Amino acid sequence: MIGKVFKIGITKIGSHNINKVDSVKAIKKTGLEGDRFFKINNDKRSQLTIIEKEVIDNYNKFTNKGFPYENFRRNIVSTNIKLNNLINKEVFVGDVKIKVHDFCEPCLHLQELLKEKNLVRSLLRKGGIRCEIMTSGIIKIGDNITL
């Protein structure tokens, strides 16, 4: 199973827009450098989030919208990989080893930001995954996502 990193986004302040970047430094047990959730001894579920490009594309097609990928507020947008199949597995994103712990369900904050009243229900079990960073390194657009 090989997927790819399609987009990367971070923001220093939670309520601010997500900034697209070409690469980001992932720090073991901490998070992504420059991101709002970056902190020492970070909760394992708050270090990295990933969502499928295909989920966003389908949502936009179904709702006849054109939301940019970064509006879904995940750190990485992947392509060509079913993220739900990775729960409780260790995975490599490029050279960075991560452990996938849980679903990253959409929240009411996202629903309100996008002004989409059924977003939470529409994206249940499709909102991405929450991951722990097991080894430090650089994640780049185009990196492989592999078991």
Coordinates of C-alpha atoms in Angstrom, one line a residue, residues 25-127:
K25 CA 10.0 19.3 10.2
A26 CA 8.3 16.6 12.3
I27 CA 9.7 16.2 15.8
K28 CA 9.4 12.9 17.7
K29 CA 6.6 13.0 20.4
T30 CA 6.1 16.8 19.8
G31 CA 4.5 17.6 16.5
L32 CA 5.2 19.7 13.4
E33 CA 7.5 22.6 13.8
G34 CA 5.5 25.9 13.4
D35 CA 2.1 24.3 13.9
R36 CA -0.5 25.3 16.6
F37 CA -0.3 21.9 18.3
F38 CA 3.5 21.8 18.5
K39 CA 4.6 21.3 22.1
I40 CA 7.0 19.2 24.2
N41 CA 5.4 15.9 25.5
N42 CA 2.4 16.5 23.3
D43 CA -0.6 14.2 23.4
K44 CA 0.0 11.3 21.0
R45 CA -3.3 12.1 19.2
S46 CA -2.4 15.8 18.6
Q47 CA 1.0 15.6 16.9
L48 CA -0.1 15.1 13.2
T49 CA -3.4 14.8 11.3
I50 CA -3.9 13.5 7.8
I51 CA -7.0 13.5 5.5
E52 CA -7.5 11.9 2.1
K53 CA -7.6 14.2 -1.0
E54 CA -10.3 11.9 -2.4
V55 CA -12.6 12.6 0.6
I56 CA -12.3 16.3 0.1
D57 CA -12.8 16.0 -3.7
N58 CA -15.9 13.9 -3.1
Y59 CA -17.3 16.3 -0.5
N60 CA -16.8 19.2 -2.9
K61 CA -18.4 17.3 -5.8
F62 CA -21.4 16.1 -3.6
T63 CA -22.0 19.6 -2.2
N64 CA -21.2 21.4 -5.4
K65 CA -18.5 23.5 -3.5
G66 CA -14.9 24.2 -4.2
F67 CA -13.3 24.3 -0.8
P68 CA -9.5 24.4 -0.9
Y69 CA -7.8 21.4 0.7
E70 CA -6.3 23.5 3.5
N71 CA -9.8 24.6 4.6
F72 CA -10.3 21.1 6.1
R73 CA -7.6 22.0 8.7
R74 CA -5.5 18.8 8.6
N75 CA -1.7 18.9 8.5
I76 CA -1.3 16.5 5.5
V77 CA -3.6 15.8 2.6
S78 CA -2.8 12.3 1.3
T79 CA -3.7 10.7 -2.0
N80 CA -4.1 7.1 -3.2
I81 CA -4.3 5.6 0.3
K82 CA -7.3 4.5 2.5
L83 CA -6.3 6.1 5.9
N84 CA -8.9 4.3 7.9
N85 CA -7.1 1.0 7.2
L86 CA -4.0 2.4 9.0
I87 CA -5.6 2.8 12.5
N88 CA -3.3 1.2 15.1
K89 CA -0.5 0.7 12.6
E90 CA 3.0 2.2 12.3
V91 CA 3.5 3.9 8.9
F92 CA 6.2 5.8 7.2
V93 CA 5.6 9.3 5.7
G94 CA 8.8 9.7 3.7
D95 CA 11.4 8.8 6.3
V96 CA 9.3 9.8 9.3
K97 CA 7.8 6.9 11.2
I98 CA 4.3 7.6 12.7
K99 CA 1.8 5.6 14.7
V100 CA -1.9 6.0 13.7
H101 CA -4.0 6.1 16.8
D102 CA -7.5 7.2 15.9
F103 CA -10.0 8.9 13.5
C104 CA -9.8 12.7 13.3
E105 CA -13.5 13.4 13.2
P106 CA -14.7 16.7 11.9
C107 CA -15.7 19.2 14.5
L108 CA -18.4 21.9 14.8
H109 CA -15.7 24.5 14.6
L110 CA -14.9 23.3 11.1
Q111 CA -18.5 23.1 10.2
E112 CA -19.1 26.7 11.4
L113 CA -15.9 28.0 9.6
L114 CA -17.1 26.5 6.3
K115 CA -20.7 27.4 6.9
E116 CA -21.7 23.9 6.0
K117 CA -24.5 22.7 8.3
N118 CA -24.1 18.9 7.6
L119 CA -20.4 18.7 7.4
V120 CA -19.8 16.8 10.6
R121 CA -22.4 14.1 9.7
S122 CA -21.2 14.0 6.1
L123 CA -17.5 13.4 7.1
L124 CA -18.0 11.0 10.0
R125 CA -15.3 8.3 9.8
K126 CA -13.9 10.2 6.7
G127 CA -12.3 13.2 8.4

